């Protein structure tokens, strides 16, 4: 048990703020409450979690594809944590806009940043700025009903290129190629259904720059492609190249082996002629070099054919290929956004940190400042991996307890007083319950018969920030 001088007691709990209410933030808050010191009563903590969106759950609500209910189900576990009542949630509060670092430091002894990575990594090739060239992450935000993206998405292409061989590329390609009616059982907002329903798409081409054994997909997500109704998967025998490193990866890694088997089976079994109305093509060994256009609009894409170099990396062959497409989606990874007043590694898109301790410009830890999740280690790994990350960060907090700076205004009402004085229309956990119930009611009341369909819906997502804030009761209650 620690000596907690004047802090960490029932009279003066250790005040902790987590910025970001996605899985990373909730795991960090939860693990802190479950730490030995807290459970034994030796340390009393009082934790607030802020999010810039009116609703909690970050990437799970706004990054996981709607037709992935298993992953969306993680919301259930996070909901339970926040439902306990020992961690407060404040939504619609933007760090750097509504609250500065000085505000947080004045009210909290510990600040943990868990803001994730929401932007698309850049792809610097000619033509990438043409109309019809999109960031995959932006499209994900659109189909997931993100409050800050436009309700409109131009879905007028018959042939589409998706760049990248990660799970986000698969999500983007699957949603683009699926028939909209087959997505209606999910929580997709009305505008997303309408947009996808009107899409004239016939062919979605996914391009990887390396070979079939170098894909970053995961087996379940890859296999799922074959479950889309009336969508054929098309593969190309000339893309099936394996070097020594590929053979080794297939031998030593079960996931790679499973996925290469899946791809090879699809290749062998594919019909000579596709009878489906839509096709999803998987291409390998294609390095994008230029998005082609006319009159400022995408008309095609040009690749350099690559070959494996023995180490699993690809090198150019000098052979170039062009495909006529009217839209290009780059899904080559996410990238974290800089946080005001915190040292940022612009090369990696992460807050500069060591094991979760935020560092200053000289590389020294800034007392009381921490990071966790994708903003700490970059946008790789599945949601579950974030837990180990949170544990490391929380362990740092506990190790540093004695040397933490002391917040000047630690009272739980002080921060809400400040938000109210500034007119910030924050939402609360009770507000989320109201929004949650509202969305479920929209789902129950959805009239699928009117569309000639027989299906039931669990939830229909509310998209507009204003509507979310109103349904959550923030204005009436707080301003
Ligand atoms: P990712 O897994 O890192 O994949 C990025 C892909 O982009 C790789 O295939 C990479 O190829 C390619 N790439 C990078 N730079 C490129 C360039 N300049 N030109 C062409 N291709 C390029 O990233 P992600 O798909 O954004 O996923 C992020 C994380 O979220 C991953 O851990 C992923 O598994 C997870 N996720 C999971 C799910 C799920 O359903 N389970 C859904 C979405 C995301 P190289 O390998 O050659 O670099």
mmCIF file of N, CA and C in Angstrom, residues 343 359-364:
data_model
loop_
_atom_site.group_PDB
_atom_site.id
_atom_site.type_symbol
_atom_site.label_atom_id
_atom_site.label_comp_id
_atom_site.label_asym_id
_atom_site.label_seq_id
_atom_site.Cartn_x
_atom_site.Cartn_y
_atom_site.Cartn_z
ATOM 1 N N UNK A 343 3.771 17.518 -27.134
ATOM 2 C CA UNK A 343 4.805 17.193 -28.127
ATOM 3 C C UNK A 343 4.313 16.062 -29.039
ATOM 4 N N UNK A 359 6.437 12.881 -23.177
ATOM 5 C CA UNK A 359 7.737 13.545 -23.037
ATOM 6 C C UNK A 359 7.662 14.978 -23.553
ATOM 7 N N UNK A 360 8.555 15.826 -23.044
ATOM 8 C CA UNK A 360 8.615 17.205 -23.549
ATOM 9 C C UNK A 360 9.611 17.283 -24.717
ATOM 10 N N UNK A 361 9.860 18.498 -25.205
ATOM 11 C CA UNK A 361 10.718 18.667 -26.378
ATOM 12 C C UNK A 361 12.141 18.174 -26.124
ATOM 13 N N UNK A 362 12.541 18.157 -24.854
ATOM 14 C CA UNK A 362 13.908 17.673 -24.511
ATOM 15 C C UNK A 362 13.927 16.170 -24.267
ATOM 16 N N UNK A 363 12.760 15.535 -24.378
ATOM 17 C CA UNK A 363 12.702 14.092 -24.158
ATOM 18 C C UNK A 363 12.539 13.706 -22.695
ATOM 19 N N UNK A 364 12.169 14.689 -21.854
ATOM 20 C CA UNK A 364 11.953 14.373 -20.427
ATOM 21 C C UNK A 364 10.464 14.190 -20.168
#
